Amino acid sequence: MTLLVVSGLTVRDQAGTVLVEDVSFTVEAGERIGLIGESGSGKSLTALAVAGLLPPGITATGTALIDGVDIIAAPVDMISASEKARTGVRGKIVSTVFQEPLTALDPLMTAGRQIAVPLRRFRGLRGSALRAAVGAALDEVRLTDTDRIAGSYPHQLSGGQRQRVAIAMALACRPRLLIADEPTTALDVTVQAEILDLLDSLVAAHGSALLFITHDLPVAARVARHTHVLRSGRIVESGPIAELITAPVHEYTRTLVAAARRFDAALEGLTRD
Amino acid sequence: MSRRRSVHLAIGLALVGLVVGAVLMSYLWLPFAPDDTSGGRLTAPGGDHLLGTDKLGRDLFTQLLIGGRIALGTALGAVAVGGVLGVGAGLLAGFATRWRDDVAAVTLDILIAFPTLLLAMLIVAGAGASLGTAILAIGLAMAAIVARLTRVLVKQVLTRDYITAARIAGISWPRIVLGHVLPNIGPVVLVNLALQAGLAVLAEASLSYLGLGTPPPNASWGRMLFEAQATVLTAPVAALAPGLALVVLVVGVNLSADGLRDLTDPTRRRSR
């Protein structure tokens, strides 16, 4: 079965303004899909709608089937019976990595305790088995000195370490779909490359599908395969990322590619001097 | 913890400790019985009567100690009422969406705009003047302020990604509230409650000064101030003593609240 089917997804705010219009795409198991677009293009809202987690007042219509269960069917309310049904599916299948690792981690919980929460809940681990699993999760994201990091509060870690902890938490229960919403935007460029490599290899190792959201074409090119370009809430162009870069059709895609190439050219110009 | 803050906390706790110690002592030993008028009227400080006597001949130091019981009792009672009601209502309002949220916000603003004294008078008119009604009135007024603060804090915490992450992980709302929301709003609410405790002491003094608080013959610092008013030029100590006691307790509570902020915030703790 297709892991995620989104069709005719439309998101409106309280006043009825259309924020995302008739967006459709699918994610097969193990596939890597990119959603690329500028800020305000609706890419993050699409991801939240898919997870059934739109902020209050914002409503979605259309369908988003995760493993066959419709996440949008009932009106999305913060506390409702259908919410309960959704969390059952969502928690076991989907996991997310967010843009800002500082707010993605509870400032009052040590890294180890936060990673332990989903492990305890979904894998039923307790005591020393739980501690070992937390250590393994931190190991997996290539953090050294895992004992110290497990006992640290988020503010005691660097940005890169925090994002690694967030990734460890997201992947701890082996989700079948990982939604990464601008996971490297808040990081230094050198750390960005490391985190992208890490995501790339972990997703491959676990066979998870990846929905990668970014505004940055080179970043998308690094991890995503099939990619959708969003502009003002609509998908304006779709295709394998290599084709989008070599032969962009839509005006906006061309601008994106040209902008990325200008940076490259500037770098090369400098190295030639 | 910053050096200055820890000094605040130490001085604050010392001042509060002084009052608490004196009040605890008052349960074991009082220099005179509260209604003992054998000392003569308006005796000057010194001798048997450390602070002198009031115009009815009662020992002022004894009254000051008993007033301390009332001040501390009001602070604790009002914080209990205001904290429980305020945090509860604030949590509900924080989770409310759409029109319910608007209703909650406007209601809280109206309640806060309602003067505490007027609220107290209404309650006193209905239930009669007593320490209980004073605590209830002050607690209710405090609840509105605490609820508004809690509401804003809850809304802020709910937008954080770790809440979204917890929801995706299928953690239930009660667990999210206990595990993430309350711990994260706790420090700010606690510090606010401590500040409110200081204000509650002052509010009780005001109510008693106006005759809406503790009825005679129980001494409250506010009523002592009122009774000393007529003789303030001939016997200034009778007014100075409860006034100073109020300052010591309120400043102590406020400094403690200030220092408390750091203790509860891990980002300001130097190390674990």
Coordinates of C-alpha atoms in Angstrom, one line a residue:
Chain A
M1 CA 0.0 0.0 0.0
T2 CA 1.2 3.5 -0.7
L3 CA 2.4 5.0 2.6
L4 CA 1.1 8.5 2.1
V5 CA -1.5 9.7 -0.4
V6 CA -2.4 13.3 -0.4
S7 CA -5.1 14.4 -2.8
G8 CA -6.8 17.7 -3.3
L9 CA -5.4 19.1 -0.1
T10 CA -6.7 22.6 0.5
V11 CA -5.9 24.6 3.6
R12 CA -7.8 27.7 4.6
D13 CA -7.3 30.1 7.5
Q14 CA -10.1 31.5 9.7
A15 CA -11.1 34.2 7.2
G16 CA -11.4 31.6 4.5
T17 CA -8.2 32.7 2.6
V18 CA -6.8 29.8 0.7
L19 CA -3.3 29.0 1.9
V20 CA -2.7 25.7 0.2
E21 CA -4.7 24.9 -2.9
D22 CA -5.4 21.5 -4.4
V23 CA -2.1 19.9 -3.5
S24 CA -1.7 16.2 -4.5
F25 CA 1.2 13.9 -4.2
T26 CA 2.2 10.4 -2.9
V27 CA 5.0 8.9 -1.0
E28 CA 5.8 5.3 -1.5
A29 CA 7.5 3.3 1.3
G30 CA 11.2 4.2 1.3
E31 CA 10.8 7.0 -1.2
R32 CA 12.3 10.4 -0.8
I33 CA 10.1 13.3 -1.7
G34 CA 11.1 16.9 -1.7
L35 CA 8.8 19.9 -1.2
I36 CA 10.5 23.0 -2.2
G37 CA 9.3 26.6 -2.1
E38 CA 9.9 30.0 -0.7
S39 CA 8.6 31.0 2.8
G40 CA 4.8 31.5 2.7
S41 CA 4.4 29.0 -0.2
G42 CA 2.5 26.6 2.1
K43 CA 5.1 23.9 2.3
S44 CA 5.1 23.7 6.1
L45 CA 1.3 23.9 6.3
T46 CA 1.2 21.0 3.9
A47 CA 3.4 19.0 6.2
L48 CA 1.3 19.9 9.3
A49 CA -1.9 19.1 7.5
V50 CA -0.5 15.7 6.5
A51 CA 0.3 15.0 10.1
G52 CA -3.2 16.3 11.2
L53 CA -1.6 19.0 13.3
L54 CA -2.7 22.3 11.8
P55 CA -2.7 25.2 14.3
P56 CA -6.2 26.1 15.7
G57 CA -8.4 28.0 13.4
I58 CA -6.8 26.7 10.3
T59 CA -8.8 24.0 8.5
A60 CA -7.9 21.5 5.8
T61 CA -10.1 19.7 3.2
G62 CA -9.2 17.0 0.8
T63 CA -7.7 13.7 1.9
A64 CA -4.4 12.7 3.4
L65 CA -4.2 8.9 3.8
I66 CA -1.4 7.6 6.0
D67 CA -1.3 3.8 5.5
G68 CA -4.9 4.0 4.4
V69 CA -6.2 6.0 7.4
D70 CA -7.6 9.5 6.6
I71 CA -5.9 12.1 8.8
I72 CA -8.0 15.0 7.6
A73 CA -11.5 13.4 7.5
A74 CA -12.9 14.9 10.7
P75 CA -12.5 18.6 11.4
V76 CA -9.2 19.0 13.1
D77 CA -9.7 20.0 16.7
M78 CA -7.2 19.9 19.5
I79 CA -9.1 17.5 21.7
S80 CA -11.5 15.1 20.0
A81 CA -12.3 11.5 19.7
S82 CA -11.0 11.4 16.1
E83 CA -7.8 13.0 17.3
K84 CA -7.3 9.8 19.4
A85 CA -7.8 7.6 16.4
R86 CA -5.3 9.7 14.4
T87 CA -2.6 9.6 17.0
G88 CA -2.7 5.9 17.0
V89 CA -1.7 5.8 13.3
R90 CA 0.4 8.8 13.3
G91 CA 2.7 8.0 16.3
K92 CA 3.6 4.5 14.9
I93 CA 4.2 5.6 11.4
V94 CA 5.2 9.3 11.2
S95 CA 7.8 11.3 12.9
T96 CA 9.2 14.8 12.4
V97 CA 12.3 16.8 12.5
F98 CA 11.8 20.6 12.8
Q99 CA 13.7 23.7 11.7
E100 CA 14.6 25.1 15.1
P101 CA 16.2 22.5 17.3
L102 CA 16.0 24.8 20.3
T103 CA 12.2 24.8 20.4
A104 CA 12.0 21.2 19.1
L105 CA 13.4 20.0 22.5
D106 CA 11.7 20.8 25.8
P107 CA 14.2 23.2 27.6
L108 CA 13.4 21.6 31.0
M109 CA 14.1 18.0 30.0
T110 CA 17.4 16.4 29.5
A111 CA 18.2 15.0 26.0
G112 CA 18.1 11.5 27.3
R113 CA 14.7 11.8 28.9
Q114 CA 13.2 13.3 25.7
I115 CA 14.5 10.5 23.6
A116 CA 13.1 8.0 26.1
V117 CA 9.5 9.2 25.8
P118 CA 8.7 7.7 22.5
L119 CA 10.8 4.6 23.2
R120 CA 8.9 3.9 26.4
R121 CA 5.6 4.5 24.7
F122 CA 5.9 2.7 21.4
R123 CA 8.5 0.0 22.2
G124 CA 7.5 -0.4 25.8
L125 CA 11.1 -0.2 27.1
R126 CA 11.9 0.3 30.7
G127 CA 14.9 0.5 33.1
S128 CA 18.3 -0.6 31.7
A129 CA 16.9 -1.6 28.3
L130 CA 15.5 1.9 27.9
R131 CA 18.8 3.4 28.9
A132 CA 20.6 1.2 26.4
A133 CA 18.2 2.2 23.7
V134 CA 18.7 5.9 24.4
G135 CA 22.4 5.4 24.2
A136 CA 22.1 3.5 21.0
A137 CA 19.9 6.2 19.5
L138 CA 22.5 8.9 20.4
D139 CA 25.2 6.6 19.0
E140 CA 23.3 6.3 15.7
V141 CA 23.3 10.0 15.1
R142 CA 27.1 9.9 15.6
L143 CA 27.3 11.7 18.9
T144 CA 30.2 10.8 21.1
D145 CA 30.2 11.0 24.8
T146 CA 26.6 9.9 24.8
D147 CA 26.3 9.7 28.6
R148 CA 27.1 13.3 29.0
I149 CA 24.8 14.3 26.2
A150 CA 21.9 12.2 27.5
G151 CA 22.2 14.1 30.8
S152 CA 22.4 17.5 29.3
Y153 CA 19.7 20.1 28.9
P154 CA 19.2 21.5 25.4
H155 CA 20.8 24.8 26.3
Q156 CA 24.0 23.0 27.2
L157 CA 24.3 21.5 23.7
S158 CA 25.4 23.2 20.4
G159 CA 23.0 23.7 17.6
G160 CA 24.3 20.7 15.7
Q161 CA 24.2 18.5 18.8
R162 CA 20.6 19.6 19.4
Q163 CA 19.5 18.8 15.9
R164 CA 21.2 15.4 16.2
V165 CA 19.3 14.7 19.4
A166 CA 16.1 15.8 17.7
I167 CA 16.9 13.3 14.8
A168 CA 17.7 10.6 17.3
M169 CA 14.3 11.2 19.0
A170 CA 12.5 11.2 15.6
L171 CA 14.1 8.0 14.4
A172 CA 14.2 6.2 17.8
C173 CA 11.0 4.3 17.0
R174 CA 11.8 3.5 13.4
P175 CA 9.1 5.6 11.7
R176 CA 8.1 4.5 8.2
L177 CA 7.8 8.2 7.2
L178 CA 10.0 11.0 8.4
I179 CA 8.9 14.5 7.8
A180 CA 11.9 16.9 7.9
D181 CA 10.7 20.5 7.9
E182 CA 13.7 22.7 7.0
P183 CA 15.9 20.6 9.3
T184 CA 19.1 22.4 8.4
T185 CA 18.0 26.0 7.9
A186 CA 18.9 27.1 11.4
L187 CA 22.4 25.6 11.3
D188 CA 25.8 26.7 10.2
V189 CA 26.7 25.7 6.7
T190 CA 29.3 23.2 7.8
V191 CA 27.0 21.6 10.3
Q192 CA 24.3 21.6 7.6
A193 CA 26.3 19.3 5.4
E194 CA 26.9 16.9 8.3
I195 CA 23.3 16.8 9.3
L196 CA 22.2 16.2 5.7
D197 CA 24.6 13.3 5.3
L198 CA 23.4 11.9 8.6
L199 CA 19.7 12.1 7.6
D200 CA 20.6 10.6 4.2
S201 CA 22.4 7.6 5.6
L202 CA 19.9 6.9 8.5
V203 CA 16.9 7.1 6.2
A204 CA 18.6 4.7 3.9
A205 CA 19.6 2.4 6.7
H206 CA 16.1 2.2 8.2
G207 CA 14.3 2.1 4.8
S208 CA 12.1 5.0 6.0
A209 CA 10.4 7.3 3.5
L210 CA 11.4 10.9 3.7
L211 CA 9.3 14.0 3.1
F212 CA 11.9 16.7 2.9
I213 CA 10.8 20.3 3.1
T214 CA 13.1 23.2 2.2
H215 CA 13.5 26.5 0.5
D216 CA 17.0 25.6 -0.6
L217 CA 17.5 23.9 -3.9
P218 CA 21.0 22.6 -3.4
V219 CA 20.0 21.2 0.0
A220 CA 17.0 19.4 -1.6
A221 CA 19.3 18.1 -4.3
R222 CA 21.4 16.4 -1.7
V223 CA 18.7 14.2 -0.2
A224 CA 15.4 14.3 -2.1
R225 CA 14.6 12.4 -5.3
H226 CA 11.1 13.2 -6.7
T227 CA 10.4 16.8 -5.9
H228 CA 7.4 19.2 -6.0
V229 CA 7.9 22.9 -6.4
L230 CA 5.3 24.9 -4.4
R231 CA 4.5 28.6 -5.1
S232 CA 1.7 30.5 -3.4
G233 CA 0.1 27.3 -2.1
R234 CA 0.1 25.4 -5.4
I235 CA 2.4 22.7 -6.9
V236 CA 3.7 24.4 -10.0
E237 CA 6.1 21.7 -11.1
S238 CA 7.0 18.2 -10.2
G239 CA 9.7 15.7 -11.3
P240 CA 12.9 14.1 -10.3
I241 CA 15.2 16.7 -8.8
A242 CA 17.9 16.1 -11.4
E243 CA 15.4 17.0 -14.2
L244 CA 14.1 20.0 -12.3
I245 CA 17.7 21.3 -12.2
T246 CA 18.8 20.5 -15.7
A247 CA 15.5 21.3 -17.5
P248 CA 13.2 23.5 -15.3
V249 CA 9.9 24.2 -17.0
H250 CA 8.1 26.6 -14.8
E251 CA 9.2 30.2 -14.5
Y252 CA 9.7 30.0 -10.7
T253 CA 11.7 26.8 -10.9
R254 CA 14.0 28.5 -13.4
T255 CA 14.5 31.4 -11.0
L256 CA 15.4 29.0 -8.2
V257 CA 17.9 27.1 -10.4
A258 CA 19.4 30.4 -11.7
A259 CA 19.8 31.7 -8.2
A260 CA 21.6 28.6 -7.0
R261 CA 23.9 28.7 -10.0
R262 CA 24.7 32.3 -9.4
F263 CA 26.1 31.3 -5.9
D264 CA 28.1 28.5 -7.5
A265 CA 29.5 30.9 -10.1
A266 CA 30.4 33.4 -7.5
L267 CA 32.4 30.7 -5.6
E268 CA 34.1 29.5 -8.7
G269 CA 34.9 33.0 -9.8
L270 CA 36.7 33.6 -6.4
T271 CA 38.7 30.3 -6.5
R272 CA 39.9 31.1 -10.1
D273 CA 41.4 34.4 -9.0
Chain B
M1 CA 22.9 31.6 39.5
S2 CA 24.0 35.2 39.2
R3 CA 25.6 36.5 42.3
R4 CA 23.2 39.4 42.7
R5 CA 20.1 37.2 42.5
S6 CA 21.5 34.8 45.1
V7 CA 22.0 37.7 47.4
H8 CA 18.4 38.8 46.8
L9 CA 17.2 35.3 47.7
A10 CA 19.3 35.2 50.8
I11 CA 18.1 38.6 52.1
G12 CA 14.5 37.8 51.1
L13 CA 14.5 34.5 52.8
A14 CA 16.1 36.0 55.9
L15 CA 13.4 38.7 56.1
V16 CA 10.6 36.2 55.5
G17 CA 12.3 33.8 58.0
L18 CA 12.3 36.6 60.6
V19 CA 8.5 37.0 60.3
V20 CA 7.8 33.3 60.1
G21 CA 10.0 32.7 63.2
A22 CA 8.3 35.4 65.2
V23 CA 4.9 34.0 64.2
L24 CA 5.9 30.4 65.1
M25 CA 7.2 31.7 68.4
S26 CA 3.9 33.5 69.1
Y27 CA 2.2 30.1 69.3
L28 CA 4.5 29.1 72.1
W29 CA 5.0 32.3 74.0
L30 CA 3.4 35.7 74.0
P31 CA 4.7 38.5 76.3
F32 CA 1.1 39.3 77.4
A33 CA -2.4 37.9 76.8
P34 CA -3.8 39.7 73.7
D35 CA -6.6 41.2 75.7
D36 CA -4.5 42.1 78.8
T37 CA -5.0 45.8 79.4
S38 CA -3.1 46.0 82.7
G39 CA -0.2 48.1 81.2
G40 CA -2.1 51.3 81.2
R41 CA -3.0 53.4 78.1
L42 CA -0.4 54.6 75.6
T43 CA 2.7 53.5 77.7
A44 CA 5.9 54.6 76.1
P45 CA 8.1 51.8 74.7
G46 CA 10.6 50.2 77.1
G47 CA 10.4 48.2 80.3
D48 CA 7.8 45.4 80.4
H49 CA 6.2 46.6 77.2
L50 CA 8.8 46.4 74.4
L51 CA 6.9 48.6 72.0
G52 CA 4.6 50.2 74.6
T53 CA 0.8 49.9 74.7
D54 CA -2.1 51.1 72.6
K55 CA -4.9 53.4 73.6
L56 CA -6.7 50.5 75.3
G57 CA -3.7 49.4 77.2
R58 CA -2.9 46.3 75.2
D59 CA 0.7 45.4 74.6
L60 CA 1.8 46.4 71.1
F61 CA 4.5 43.8 70.7
T62 CA 1.9 41.1 71.4
Q63 CA -0.5 42.6 68.9
L64 CA 2.3 42.8 66.3
L65 CA 3.0 39.1 66.7
I66 CA -0.7 38.2 66.3
G67 CA -0.9 40.5 63.3
G68 CA 1.9 38.5 61.8
R69 CA -0.1 35.3 62.0
I70 CA -2.9 37.0 60.1
A71 CA -0.5 38.4 57.5
L72 CA 1.1 35.1 56.8
G73 CA -2.2 33.2 56.9
T74 CA -3.6 35.6 54.3
A75 CA -0.6 35.3 52.1
L76 CA -0.7 31.5 52.1
G77 CA -4.5 31.3 51.9
A78 CA -4.8 33.8 49.0
V79 CA -1.9 32.1 47.1
A80 CA -3.6 28.7 47.6
V81 CA -7.0 30.1 46.3
G82 CA -5.5 32.2 43.6
G83 CA -3.0 29.6 42.5
V84 CA -5.4 26.7 42.2
L85 CA -8.2 28.7 40.6
G86 CA -5.9 30.8 38.5
V87 CA -3.8 28.0 37.0
G88 CA -6.8 25.8 36.4
A89 CA -8.8 28.6 34.6
G90 CA -5.6 29.7 32.8
L91 CA -5.0 26.1 31.5
L92 CA -8.6 25.8 30.2
A93 CA -8.4 29.3 28.6
G94 CA -5.0 28.4 27.1
F95 CA -6.4 25.4 25.4
A96 CA -9.5 27.2 24.2
T97 CA -9.8 28.1 20.5
R98 CA -12.0 30.3 18.4
W99 CA -14.8 32.1 20.2
R100 CA -14.2 30.3 23.5
D101 CA -10.8 31.8 23.6
D102 CA -12.1 35.3 22.9
V103 CA -14.7 34.9 25.7
A104 CA -12.0 33.7 28.1
A105 CA -9.7 36.6 27.3
V106 CA -12.4 39.3 27.7
T107 CA -13.7 37.8 30.9
L108 CA -10.3 37.7 32.4
D109 CA -9.6 41.3 31.4
I110 CA -12.9 42.4 33.0
L111 CA -12.2 40.5 36.2
I112 CA -8.7 42.1 36.4
A113 CA -10.2 45.5 35.9
F114 CA -12.6 45.0 38.7
P115 CA -11.1 46.6 41.9
T116 CA -10.1 44.1 44.6
L117 CA -11.5 46.4 47.3
L118 CA -14.9 46.6 45.6
L119 CA -14.9 42.8 45.2
A120 CA -14.0 42.5 48.9
M121 CA -16.8 44.9 49.9
L122 CA -19.3 42.9 47.9
I123 CA -18.2 39.6 49.5
V124 CA -18.1 41.2 53.0
A125 CA -21.6 42.6 52.4
G126 CA -22.8 39.1 51.6
A127 CA -20.8 37.0 54.1
G128 CA -19.7 39.5 56.8
A129 CA -16.2 40.7 57.6
S130 CA -13.8 38.0 58.6
L131 CA -10.4 36.7 57.8
G132 CA -11.9 34.1 55.6
T133 CA -13.8 36.5 53.4
A134 CA -10.7 38.7 53.1
I135 CA -8.7 35.7 51.9
L136 CA -11.4 34.7 49.5
A137 CA -11.7 38.2 48.0
I138 CA -7.9 38.6 47.7
G139 CA -7.6 35.0 46.3
L140 CA -10.3 35.6 43.7
A141 CA -8.7 38.8 42.5
M142 CA -5.3 37.0 42.4
A143 CA -6.8 34.1 40.4
A144 CA -7.8 36.4 37.6
I145 CA -4.3 37.8 37.3
V146 CA -2.7 34.3 37.5
A147 CA -5.2 32.9 35.0
R148 CA -4.4 35.6 32.5
L149 CA -0.6 35.0 32.8
T150 CA -1.1 31.2 32.7
R151 CA -3.3 31.5 29.6
V152 CA -0.6 33.4 27.7
L153 CA 2.2 31.1 28.8
V154 CA 0.2 28.0 27.9
K155 CA -0.5 29.4 24.4
Q156 CA 3.2 30.2 24.0
V157 CA 4.3 26.7 25.0
L158 CA 1.7 25.1 22.8
T159 CA 3.3 26.6 19.7
R160 CA 6.6 25.0 20.5
D161 CA 7.8 22.2 18.2
Y162 CA 8.3 19.8 21.2
I163 CA 4.6 19.9 21.8
T164 CA 3.9 19.0 18.1
A165 CA 6.6 16.3 18.3
A166 CA 4.9 14.9 21.4
R167 CA 1.5 15.0 19.7
I168 CA 2.9 13.2 16.7
A169 CA 4.3 10.6 19.1
G170 CA 0.8 10.1 20.3
I171 CA 1.3 11.4 23.8
S172 CA -2.1 12.1 25.4
W173 CA -3.0 15.7 26.3
P174 CA -3.0 15.1 30.1
R175 CA 0.5 13.7 29.8
I176 CA 1.6 16.6 27.6
V177 CA 0.2 19.0 30.2
L178 CA 1.9 17.3 33.1
G179 CA 5.2 16.5 31.3
H180 CA 5.7 19.6 29.1
V181 CA 3.2 22.4 29.7
L182 CA 3.2 22.7 33.5
P183 CA 7.0 22.3 34.0
N184 CA 7.6 25.0 31.4
I185 CA 5.1 27.5 32.7
G186 CA 5.8 26.6 36.3
P187 CA 8.8 28.9 37.1
V188 CA 7.1 32.0 35.8
V189 CA 3.8 31.2 37.5
L190 CA 5.6 30.4 40.7
V191 CA 7.5 33.6 40.7
N192 CA 4.3 35.5 40.0
L193 CA 2.5 33.8 42.8
A194 CA 5.3 34.8 45.2
L195 CA 5.0 38.4 44.1
Q196 CA 1.2 38.1 44.5
A197 CA 1.8 36.8 48.0
G198 CA 3.5 40.1 48.9
L199 CA 0.6 42.0 47.3
A200 CA -1.9 39.9 49.2
V201 CA -0.3 40.9 52.5
L202 CA -0.7 44.6 51.5
A203 CA -4.3 44.0 50.3
E204 CA -5.2 42.4 53.6
A205 CA -3.7 45.3 55.5
S206 CA -5.8 47.7 53.3
L207 CA -9.0 45.7 53.9
S208 CA -8.4 45.6 57.7
Y209 CA -7.5 49.3 57.7
L210 CA -10.9 49.9 56.1
G211 CA -12.6 47.6 58.6
L212 CA -13.3 44.9 55.9
G213 CA -10.8 42.4 57.1
T214 CA -10.2 40.7 60.4
P215 CA -12.7 42.0 62.9
P216 CA -11.6 43.2 66.4
P217 CA -10.3 42.1 68.8
N218 CA -7.9 40.2 66.6
A219 CA -5.0 42.4 65.7
S220 CA -4.1 42.8 62.1
W221 CA -1.3 45.1 60.9
G222 CA -3.7 47.1 58.8
R223 CA -6.1 47.6 61.7
M224 CA -3.2 48.5 64.1
L225 CA -2.3 51.2 61.6
F226 CA -5.8 52.5 61.6
E227 CA -6.0 52.5 65.4
A228 CA -2.7 54.3 65.7
Q229 CA -3.8 56.9 63.3
A230 CA -5.4 59.2 65.9
T231 CA -2.4 59.1 68.2
V232 CA 0.3 59.0 65.6
L233 CA 2.0 62.3 66.9
T234 CA 2.0 61.3 70.6
A235 CA 2.7 57.6 70.1
P236 CA 4.5 57.1 66.7
V237 CA 5.8 53.6 67.5
A238 CA 2.2 52.3 67.4
A239 CA 2.1 53.2 63.7
L240 CA 5.7 52.6 62.9
A241 CA 5.8 49.0 64.2
P242 CA 3.1 47.5 62.0
G243 CA 4.2 49.6 59.1
L244 CA 7.8 48.3 59.3
A245 CA 6.6 44.8 59.9
L246 CA 4.6 45.1 56.6
V247 CA 7.7 46.4 54.8
V248 CA 9.9 43.6 56.1
L249 CA 7.5 40.9 55.1
V250 CA 6.6 42.3 51.6
V251 CA 10.2 43.2 50.7
G252 CA 11.3 39.8 51.9
V253 CA 8.6 38.0 49.8
N254 CA 9.5 40.1 46.7
L255 CA 13.2 39.5 47.0
S256 CA 12.6 35.8 47.5
A257 CA 10.4 35.7 44.4
D258 CA 13.2 37.4 42.5
G259 CA 15.8 34.9 43.6
L260 CA 13.4 32.0 43.1
R261 CA 13.3 32.7 39.4
D262 CA 16.8 31.6 38.9
L263 CA 16.5 28.5 41.1
T264 CA 13.8 27.1 38.9
D265 CA 15.3 28.0 35.5
P266 CA 17.9 25.4 34.3
T267 CA 19.3 27.8 31.7
R268 CA 20.4 30.1 34.5
R269 CA 21.8 27.4 36.7
R270 CA 25.5 27.2 36.3
S271 CA 25.7 23.4 36.2
R272 CA 23.5 20.5 37.1

